Coordinates of C-alpha atoms in Angstrom, one line a residue:
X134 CA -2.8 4.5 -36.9
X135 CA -4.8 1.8 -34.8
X136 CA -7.3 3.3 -32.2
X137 CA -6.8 2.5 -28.6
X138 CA -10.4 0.9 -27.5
X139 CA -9.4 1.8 -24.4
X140 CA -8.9 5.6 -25.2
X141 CA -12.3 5.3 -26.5
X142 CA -14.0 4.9 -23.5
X143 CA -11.9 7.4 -21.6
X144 CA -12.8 9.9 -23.9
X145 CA -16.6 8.9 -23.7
X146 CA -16.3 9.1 -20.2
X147 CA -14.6 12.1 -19.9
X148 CA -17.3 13.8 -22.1
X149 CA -20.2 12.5 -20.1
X150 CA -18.7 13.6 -17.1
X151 CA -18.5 17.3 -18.7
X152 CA -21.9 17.1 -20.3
X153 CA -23.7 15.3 -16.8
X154 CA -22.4 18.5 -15.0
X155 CA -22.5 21.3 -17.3
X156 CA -25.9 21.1 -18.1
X157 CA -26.7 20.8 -14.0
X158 CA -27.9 17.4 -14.4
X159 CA -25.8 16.2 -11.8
X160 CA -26.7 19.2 -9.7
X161 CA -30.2 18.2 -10.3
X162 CA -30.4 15.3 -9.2
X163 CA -28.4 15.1 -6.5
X164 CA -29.2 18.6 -5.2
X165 CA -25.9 20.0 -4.8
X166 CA -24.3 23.1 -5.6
X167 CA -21.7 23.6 -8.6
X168 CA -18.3 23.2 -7.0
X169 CA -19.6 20.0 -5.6
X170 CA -21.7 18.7 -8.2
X171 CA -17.6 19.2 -10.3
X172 CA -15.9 17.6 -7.4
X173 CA -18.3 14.5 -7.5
X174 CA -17.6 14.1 -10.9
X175 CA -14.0 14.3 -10.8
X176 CA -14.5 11.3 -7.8
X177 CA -16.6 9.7 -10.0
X178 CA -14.0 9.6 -13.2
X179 CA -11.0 8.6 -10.8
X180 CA -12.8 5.5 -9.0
X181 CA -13.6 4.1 -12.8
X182 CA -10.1 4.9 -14.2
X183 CA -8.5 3.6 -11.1
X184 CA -10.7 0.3 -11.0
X185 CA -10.9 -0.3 -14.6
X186 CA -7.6 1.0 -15.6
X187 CA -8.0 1.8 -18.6
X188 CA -5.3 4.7 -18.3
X189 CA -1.8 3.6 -16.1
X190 CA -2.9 5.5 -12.6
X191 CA -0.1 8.3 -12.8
X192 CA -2.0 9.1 -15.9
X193 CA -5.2 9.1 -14.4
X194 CA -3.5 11.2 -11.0
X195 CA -2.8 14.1 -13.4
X196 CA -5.9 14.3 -15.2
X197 CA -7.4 14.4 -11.3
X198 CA -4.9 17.2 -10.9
X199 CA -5.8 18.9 -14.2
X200 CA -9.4 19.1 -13.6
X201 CA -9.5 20.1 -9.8
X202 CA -7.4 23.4 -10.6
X203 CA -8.1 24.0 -14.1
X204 CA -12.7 23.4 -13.2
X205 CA -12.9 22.6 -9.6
X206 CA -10.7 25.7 -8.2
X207 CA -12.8 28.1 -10.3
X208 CA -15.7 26.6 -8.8
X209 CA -14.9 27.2 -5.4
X210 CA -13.7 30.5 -5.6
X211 CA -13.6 32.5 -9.3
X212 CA -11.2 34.7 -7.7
X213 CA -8.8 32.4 -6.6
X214 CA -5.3 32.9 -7.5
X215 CA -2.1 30.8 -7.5
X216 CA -2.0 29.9 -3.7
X217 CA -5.3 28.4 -4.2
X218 CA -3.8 26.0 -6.5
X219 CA -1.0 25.4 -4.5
X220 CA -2.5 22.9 -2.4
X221 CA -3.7 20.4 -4.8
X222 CA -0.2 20.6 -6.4
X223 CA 1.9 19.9 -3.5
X224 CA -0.2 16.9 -2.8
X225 CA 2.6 15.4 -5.6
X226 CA 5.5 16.2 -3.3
X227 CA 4.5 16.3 0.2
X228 CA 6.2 15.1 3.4
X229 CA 4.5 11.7 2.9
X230 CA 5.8 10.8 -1.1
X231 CA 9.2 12.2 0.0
X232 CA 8.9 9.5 2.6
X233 CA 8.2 6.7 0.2
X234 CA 10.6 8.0 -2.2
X235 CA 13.5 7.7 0.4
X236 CA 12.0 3.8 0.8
X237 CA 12.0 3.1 -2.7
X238 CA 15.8 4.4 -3.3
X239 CA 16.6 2.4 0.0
X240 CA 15.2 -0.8 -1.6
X241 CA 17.1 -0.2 -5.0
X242 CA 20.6 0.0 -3.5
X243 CA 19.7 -2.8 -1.4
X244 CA 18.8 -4.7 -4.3
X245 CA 21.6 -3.5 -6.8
X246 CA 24.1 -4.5 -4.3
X247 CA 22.5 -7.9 -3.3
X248 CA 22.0 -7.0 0.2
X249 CA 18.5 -8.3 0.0
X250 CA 19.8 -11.8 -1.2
X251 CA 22.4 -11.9 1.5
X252 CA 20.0 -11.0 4.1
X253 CA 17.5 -13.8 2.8
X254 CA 19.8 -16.5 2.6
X255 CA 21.4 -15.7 6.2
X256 CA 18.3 -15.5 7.9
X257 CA 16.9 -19.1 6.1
X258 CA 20.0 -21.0 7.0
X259 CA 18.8 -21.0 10.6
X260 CA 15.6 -22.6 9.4
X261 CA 16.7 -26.2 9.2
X262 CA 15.3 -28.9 7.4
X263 CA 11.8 -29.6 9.2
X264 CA 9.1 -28.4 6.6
X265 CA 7.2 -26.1 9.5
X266 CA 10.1 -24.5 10.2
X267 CA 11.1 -23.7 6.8
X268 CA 7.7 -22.5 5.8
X269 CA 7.9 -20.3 8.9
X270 CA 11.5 -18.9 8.2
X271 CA 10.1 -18.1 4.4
X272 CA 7.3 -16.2 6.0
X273 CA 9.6 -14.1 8.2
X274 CA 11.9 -13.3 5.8
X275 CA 9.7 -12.3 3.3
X276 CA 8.0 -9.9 5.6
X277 CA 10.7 -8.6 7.3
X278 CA 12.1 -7.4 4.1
X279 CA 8.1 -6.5 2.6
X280 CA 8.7 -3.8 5.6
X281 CA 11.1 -2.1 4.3
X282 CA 11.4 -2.3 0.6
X283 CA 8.5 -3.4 -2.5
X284 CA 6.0 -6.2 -1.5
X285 CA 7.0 -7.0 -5.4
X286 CA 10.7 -7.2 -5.2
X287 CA 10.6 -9.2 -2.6
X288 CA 7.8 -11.7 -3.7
X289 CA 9.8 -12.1 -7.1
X290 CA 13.1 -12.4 -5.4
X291 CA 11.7 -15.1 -2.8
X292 CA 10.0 -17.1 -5.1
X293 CA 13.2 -17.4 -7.2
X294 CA 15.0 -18.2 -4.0
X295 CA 12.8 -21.3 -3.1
X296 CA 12.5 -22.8 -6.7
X297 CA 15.3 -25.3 -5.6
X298 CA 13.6 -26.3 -2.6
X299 CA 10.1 -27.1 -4.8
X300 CA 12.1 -29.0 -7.3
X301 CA 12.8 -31.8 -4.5
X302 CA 9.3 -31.5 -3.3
X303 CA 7.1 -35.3 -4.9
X304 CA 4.4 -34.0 -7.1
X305 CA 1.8 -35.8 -5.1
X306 CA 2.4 -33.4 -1.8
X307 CA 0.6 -30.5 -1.7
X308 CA 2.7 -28.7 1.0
X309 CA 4.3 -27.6 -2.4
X310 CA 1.7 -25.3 -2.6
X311 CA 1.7 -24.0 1.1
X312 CA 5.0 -22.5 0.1
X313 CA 4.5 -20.4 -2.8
X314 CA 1.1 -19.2 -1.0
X315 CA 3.7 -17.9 1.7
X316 CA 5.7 -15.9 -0.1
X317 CA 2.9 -13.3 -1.5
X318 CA 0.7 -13.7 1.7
X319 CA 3.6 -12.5 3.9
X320 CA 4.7 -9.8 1.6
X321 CA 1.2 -8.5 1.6
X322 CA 1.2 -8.7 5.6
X323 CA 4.9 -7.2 5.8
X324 CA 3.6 -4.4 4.4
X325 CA 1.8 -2.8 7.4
X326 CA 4.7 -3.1 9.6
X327 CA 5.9 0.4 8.8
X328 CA 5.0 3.4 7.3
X329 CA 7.2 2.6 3.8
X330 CA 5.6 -1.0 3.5
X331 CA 2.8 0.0 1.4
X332 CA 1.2 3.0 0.2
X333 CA -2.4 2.6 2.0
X334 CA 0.0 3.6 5.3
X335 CA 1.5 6.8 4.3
X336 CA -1.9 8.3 2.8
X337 CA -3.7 6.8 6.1
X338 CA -0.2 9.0 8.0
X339 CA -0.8 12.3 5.5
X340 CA -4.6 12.6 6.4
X341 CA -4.0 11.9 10.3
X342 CA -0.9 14.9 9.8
X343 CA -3.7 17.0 8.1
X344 CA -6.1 16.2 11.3
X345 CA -3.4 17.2 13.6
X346 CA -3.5 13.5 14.6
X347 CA 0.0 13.1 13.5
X348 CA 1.2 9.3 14.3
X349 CA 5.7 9.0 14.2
X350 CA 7.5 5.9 12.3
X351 CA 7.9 4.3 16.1
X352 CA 4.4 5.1 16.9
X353 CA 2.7 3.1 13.5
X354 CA 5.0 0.2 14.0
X355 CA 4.3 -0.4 17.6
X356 CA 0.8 -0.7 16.5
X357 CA 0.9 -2.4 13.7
X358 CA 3.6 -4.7 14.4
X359 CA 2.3 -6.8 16.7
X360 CA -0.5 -7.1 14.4
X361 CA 1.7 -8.4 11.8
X362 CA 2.9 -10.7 13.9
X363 CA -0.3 -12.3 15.0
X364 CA -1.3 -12.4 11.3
X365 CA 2.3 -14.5 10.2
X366 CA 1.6 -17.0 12.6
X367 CA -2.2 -17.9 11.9
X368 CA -1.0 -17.6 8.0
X369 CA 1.6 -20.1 8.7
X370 CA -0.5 -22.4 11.0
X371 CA -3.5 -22.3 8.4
X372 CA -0.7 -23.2 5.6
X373 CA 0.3 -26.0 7.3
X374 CA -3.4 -27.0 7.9
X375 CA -4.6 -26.7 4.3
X376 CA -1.2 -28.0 2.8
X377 CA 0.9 -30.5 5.4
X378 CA 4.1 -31.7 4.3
X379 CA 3.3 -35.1 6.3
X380 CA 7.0 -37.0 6.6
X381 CA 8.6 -34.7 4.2
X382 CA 12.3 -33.5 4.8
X383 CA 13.3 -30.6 2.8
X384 CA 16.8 -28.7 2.6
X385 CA 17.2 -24.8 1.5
X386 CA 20.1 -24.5 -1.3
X387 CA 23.4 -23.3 0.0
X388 CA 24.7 -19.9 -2.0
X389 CA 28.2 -19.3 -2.1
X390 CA 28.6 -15.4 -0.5
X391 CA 32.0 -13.3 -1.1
X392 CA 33.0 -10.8 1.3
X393 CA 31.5 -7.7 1.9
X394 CA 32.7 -4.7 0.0
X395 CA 32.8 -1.0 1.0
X396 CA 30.2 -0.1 -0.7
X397 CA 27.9 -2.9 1.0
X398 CA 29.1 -1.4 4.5
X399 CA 28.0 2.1 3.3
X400 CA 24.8 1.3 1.8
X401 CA 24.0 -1.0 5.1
X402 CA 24.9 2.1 7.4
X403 CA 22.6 4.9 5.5
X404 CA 20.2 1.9 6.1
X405 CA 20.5 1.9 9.9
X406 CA 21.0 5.5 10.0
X407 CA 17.7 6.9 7.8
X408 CA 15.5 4.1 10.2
X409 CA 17.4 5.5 13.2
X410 CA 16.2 8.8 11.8
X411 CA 12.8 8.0 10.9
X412 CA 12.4 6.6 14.6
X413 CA 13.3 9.4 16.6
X414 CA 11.4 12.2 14.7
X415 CA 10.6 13.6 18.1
X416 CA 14.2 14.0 19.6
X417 CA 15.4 15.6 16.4
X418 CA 12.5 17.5 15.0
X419 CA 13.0 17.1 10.9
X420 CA 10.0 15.6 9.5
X421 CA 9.8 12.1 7.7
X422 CA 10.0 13.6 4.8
X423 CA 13.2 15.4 5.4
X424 CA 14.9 12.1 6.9
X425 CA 13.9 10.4 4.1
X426 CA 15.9 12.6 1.7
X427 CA 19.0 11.7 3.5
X428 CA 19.4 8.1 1.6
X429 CA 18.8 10.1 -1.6
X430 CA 21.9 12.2 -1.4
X431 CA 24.3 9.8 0.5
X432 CA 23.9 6.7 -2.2
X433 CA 23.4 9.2 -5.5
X434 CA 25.8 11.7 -4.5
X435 CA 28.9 9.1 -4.2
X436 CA 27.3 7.3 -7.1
X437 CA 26.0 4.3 -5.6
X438 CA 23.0 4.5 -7.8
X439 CA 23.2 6.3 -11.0
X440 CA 20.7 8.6 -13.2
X441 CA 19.6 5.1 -14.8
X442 CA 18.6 4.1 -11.4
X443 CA 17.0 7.4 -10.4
X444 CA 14.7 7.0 -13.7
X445 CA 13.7 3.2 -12.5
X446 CA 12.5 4.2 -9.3
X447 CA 8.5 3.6 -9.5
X448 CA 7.4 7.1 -10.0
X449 CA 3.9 5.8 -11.1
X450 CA 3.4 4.6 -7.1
X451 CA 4.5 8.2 -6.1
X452 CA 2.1 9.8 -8.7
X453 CA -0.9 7.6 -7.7
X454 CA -0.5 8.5 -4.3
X455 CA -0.2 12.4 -5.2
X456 CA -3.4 12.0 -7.0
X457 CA -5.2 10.6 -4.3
X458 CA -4.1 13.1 -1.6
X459 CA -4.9 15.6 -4.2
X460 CA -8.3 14.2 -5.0
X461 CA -8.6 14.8 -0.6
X462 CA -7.8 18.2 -0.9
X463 CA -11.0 18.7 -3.4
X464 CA -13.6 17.1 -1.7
X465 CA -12.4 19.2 1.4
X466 CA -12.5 22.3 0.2
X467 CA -15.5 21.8 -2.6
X468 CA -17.5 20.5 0.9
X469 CA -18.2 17.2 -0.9
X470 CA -16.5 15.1 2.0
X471 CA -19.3 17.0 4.5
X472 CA -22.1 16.2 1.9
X473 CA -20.8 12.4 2.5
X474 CA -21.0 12.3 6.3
X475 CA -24.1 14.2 6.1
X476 CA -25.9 11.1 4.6
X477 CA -24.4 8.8 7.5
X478 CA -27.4 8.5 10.4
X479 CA -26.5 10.6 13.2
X480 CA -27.6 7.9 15.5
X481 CA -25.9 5.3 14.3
X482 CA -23.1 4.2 16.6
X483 CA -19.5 5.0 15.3
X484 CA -18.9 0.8 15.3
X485 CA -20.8 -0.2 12.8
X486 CA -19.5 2.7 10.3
X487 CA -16.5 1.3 11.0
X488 CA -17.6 -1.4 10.4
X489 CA -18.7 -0.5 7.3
X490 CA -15.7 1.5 5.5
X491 CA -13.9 -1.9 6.5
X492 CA -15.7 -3.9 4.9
X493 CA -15.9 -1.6 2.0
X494 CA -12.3 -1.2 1.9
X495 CA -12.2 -5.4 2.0
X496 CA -14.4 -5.7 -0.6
X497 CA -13.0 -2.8 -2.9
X498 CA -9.1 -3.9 -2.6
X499 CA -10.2 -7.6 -3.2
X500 CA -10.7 -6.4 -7.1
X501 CA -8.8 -3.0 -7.3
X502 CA -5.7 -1.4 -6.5
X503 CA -4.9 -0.8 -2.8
X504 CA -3.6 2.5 -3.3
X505 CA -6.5 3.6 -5.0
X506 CA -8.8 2.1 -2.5
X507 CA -7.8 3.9 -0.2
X508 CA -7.5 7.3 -2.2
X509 CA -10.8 6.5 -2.4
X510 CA -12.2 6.1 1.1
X511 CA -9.7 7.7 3.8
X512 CA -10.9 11.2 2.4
X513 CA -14.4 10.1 3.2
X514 CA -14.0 8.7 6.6
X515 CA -11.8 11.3 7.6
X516 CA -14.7 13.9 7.7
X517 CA -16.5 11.3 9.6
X518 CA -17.1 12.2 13.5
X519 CA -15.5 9.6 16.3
X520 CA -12.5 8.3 16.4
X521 CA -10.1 9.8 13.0
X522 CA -7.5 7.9 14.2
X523 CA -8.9 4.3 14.5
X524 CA -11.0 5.0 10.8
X525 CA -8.3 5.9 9.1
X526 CA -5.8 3.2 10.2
X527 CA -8.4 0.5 9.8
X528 CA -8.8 1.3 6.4
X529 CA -5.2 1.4 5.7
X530 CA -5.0 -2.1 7.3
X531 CA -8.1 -3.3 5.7
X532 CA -6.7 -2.5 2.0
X533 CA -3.1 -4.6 3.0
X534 CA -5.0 -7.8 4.2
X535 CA -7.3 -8.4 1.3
X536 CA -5.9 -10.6 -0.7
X537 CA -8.9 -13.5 -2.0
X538 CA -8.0 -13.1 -5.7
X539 CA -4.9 -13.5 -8.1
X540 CA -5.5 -9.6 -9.0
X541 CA -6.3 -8.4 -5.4
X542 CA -2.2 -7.7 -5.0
X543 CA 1.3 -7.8 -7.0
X544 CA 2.8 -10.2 -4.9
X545 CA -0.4 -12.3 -5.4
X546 CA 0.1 -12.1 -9.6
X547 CA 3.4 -12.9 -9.4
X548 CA 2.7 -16.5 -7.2
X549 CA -0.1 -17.0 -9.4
X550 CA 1.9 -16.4 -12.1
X551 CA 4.7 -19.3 -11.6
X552 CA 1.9 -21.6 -12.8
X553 CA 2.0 -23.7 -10.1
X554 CA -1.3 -22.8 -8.7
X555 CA -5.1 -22.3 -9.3
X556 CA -7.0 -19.9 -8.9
X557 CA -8.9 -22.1 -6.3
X558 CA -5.6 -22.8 -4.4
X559 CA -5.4 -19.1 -3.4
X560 CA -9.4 -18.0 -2.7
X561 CA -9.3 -20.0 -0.3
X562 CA -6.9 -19.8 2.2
X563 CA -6.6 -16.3 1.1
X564 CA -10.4 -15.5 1.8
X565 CA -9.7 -16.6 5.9
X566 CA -7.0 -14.3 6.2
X567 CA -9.1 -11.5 4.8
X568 CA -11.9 -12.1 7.3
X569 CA -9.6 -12.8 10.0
X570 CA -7.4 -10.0 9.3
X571 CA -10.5 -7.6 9.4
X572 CA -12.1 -8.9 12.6
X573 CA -8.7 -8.6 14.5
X574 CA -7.5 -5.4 13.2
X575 CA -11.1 -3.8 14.8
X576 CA -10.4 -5.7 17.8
X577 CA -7.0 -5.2 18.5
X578 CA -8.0 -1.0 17.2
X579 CA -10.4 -1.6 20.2
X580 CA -8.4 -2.5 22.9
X581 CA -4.8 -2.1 22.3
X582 CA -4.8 1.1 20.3
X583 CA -6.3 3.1 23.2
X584 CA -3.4 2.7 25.0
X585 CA -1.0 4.1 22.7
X586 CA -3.3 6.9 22.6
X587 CA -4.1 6.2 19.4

């Protein structure tokens, strides 16, 4: 049997973990008690497992939840008893992953059925054949549907879409490239249109339910939209900066579309009807989480999706995002967020920590996950005094704009990927938006988030 190298070093790291802290080393030097001194290193294993990943991250979100009940929980309190545990285990099925979880089974019908196609190739044919407008009718359709269903999907599905359109493109124009850079920078930007677009929002929307600061579906996309929107257009104008077609007339390929079948129209309804639901959370009362479960019984039940669909559903996004919001719940109730904001100057203004965690979260998500960055950070700042609200959003933001590197996002990869770029063709453009996208997410959090009383 051949040793994974990989294994190796979790195992090493996992027993220096154990060893730092049960011989109060860790306690020793950084001067705190047991139950955080645990806590720290259970923080400190995730962040390298998540960055590194050298274990898939559902793997690494149950070893998170092993640790915290089976060494953190006795920590805390030796006499704790099942309820104690409770809470670090329904971090894995909370309001917030029953939310995504209705998204994702959304997005599969939508894609089994073709729906997404059909809604791509109807909303392009309106696009013409001048090069601007094409690029711009890419970008919208690729966020529009990055809103509602995986950044992923759609990035694959687009760029598989505009393949015929590339073919006619000379060799010698570089507007070529412009085009596939659309497709992942939009996804990415799509994503923090709504709640479901991307998993740095819901765990941003769990902490803020935790807070009492509980934000509605309607609420996050009337302030993120309009973000989104600002951020498509500069994309699209610094595309056709960077890239111009020049005298270049392009055409999109037509696709031959039958009629609509019942089972389109059904699919299509529980659409409209679970975003009608997640919209008016405050007229009917039932949580996010309890909308969301609607979709899952009206297309399994009538066997719209199947048990092989059910088991295709990305589980590992819903387990990564239960180990983070379990990982919260320990440094809450070990203290170790309060040790955090302890070390934070008391007279420094609340600005430039801001300021700070965004550019953290920048930096971070540049190289890492997004999820995981922010598992990593919104516990932090959440403890942090000022505005929660404004924090916590920012650095959900933050972690969807990065996008500098080939490995900073999926969609990202998957452009990359089609080996019609360089590494150089995507730092760079992709580098602007990240410092653009920062910069006008604190001031638009500044001046128009206030009045949503956010």
């Amino acid at each position: 049997m051949q040793i994974d190298k990989k294994m190796v070093w979790v195992v090493v790291l996992l027993a220096l973990v154990t060893v730092a802290i049960s011989t109060g080393l860790v306690e020793g030097l950084t001067h705190l008690d047991h139950a955080k001194a645990i806590c720290l290193g259970i923080f400190f294993l995730a962040a390298v497992l998540w960055v590194t990943e050298w274990l898939p991250s559902y793997q690494t979100s149950l070893i998170i939840l092993f640790l915290q009940i089976s060494w953190l929980v006795p920590a805390i309190n030796p006499k704790a008893g099942a309820a104690a545990r409770q809470e670090y285990l329904s971090a894995f099925f909370c309001d917030i992953t029953l939310l995504f979880m209705g998204g994702f089974v959304l997005a599969a019908a939508l894609q089994k059925y073709g729906l997404d196609n059909r809604i791509a190739a109807r909303l392009l044919k309106k696009t013409g054949t001048k090069p601007s407008r094409v690029l711009l009718g890419i970008m919208i359709v690729s966020a529009l549907l990055s809103m509602w269903m995986s950044n992923t999907a759609t990035a694959a599905m687009m760029l598989a879409i505009i393949l015929p359109i590339l073919r006619k493109i000379p060799e010698k124009n570089s507007f070529a490239k412009g085009l596939i850079l659309s497709i992942p920078f939009a996804c990415n930007l799509g994503g923090l249109g709504t709640p479901i677009g991307t998993p740095p929002n819901a765990i941003a929307m769990s902490y803020l339910v935790e807070k009492g600061l509980a934000i509605s579906f309607s609420g996050w996309m009337m302030a993120a939209v309009p973000l989104m929107v600002l951020f498509i257009i500069s994309t699209w104008l610094l595309l056709l900066k960077m890239y111009p077609p020049g005298s270049l007339e392009i055409s999109l390929p037509t696709t031959q579309e039958g009629s609509l079948a019942p089972s389109h129209w059904f699919v299509m309804g529980v659409f409209a009807l679970t975003i009608l639901g997640w919209c008016t959370t405050g007229y009917h009362g039932l949580s996010l989480g309890t909308v969301s479960l609607l979709p899952v019984f009206l297309i399994f039940g009538p066997g719209l999706l199947n048990t092989q669909d059910f088991k295709q559903l990305p589980w590992d996004v819903l387990f990564m995002m239960g180990g983070g919001i379990c990982l919260g719940v320990g440094l809450k109730e070990s203290g170790l967020a309060g040790e955090a904001v302890k070390m934070i100057p008391a007279e420094l203004d609340f600005f430039w920590v801001l300021l700070a965690f965004a550019l953290l979260a920048g930096v971070m998500t540049t190289f890492m996950s997004n999820t995981a960055t922010a598992n990593l950070l919104i516990p932090i700042a959440i403890s942090l005094p000022g505005n929660i609200s404004f924090m916590t959003m920012t650095i959900a933001m933050v972690c969807s704009t990065a996008m500098a590197l080939p490995i900073s996002t999926p969609p990202n990869a998957i452009a990359f990927g089609s080996g019609l770029l360089t590494a150089r063709d995507m730092i760079r453009p992709g580098l602007i938006i990240t410092v653009f996208s920062l910069l006008a997410i604190l001031a638009v959090g500044e001046l128009y988030w206030p009045l949503l009383g956010l």
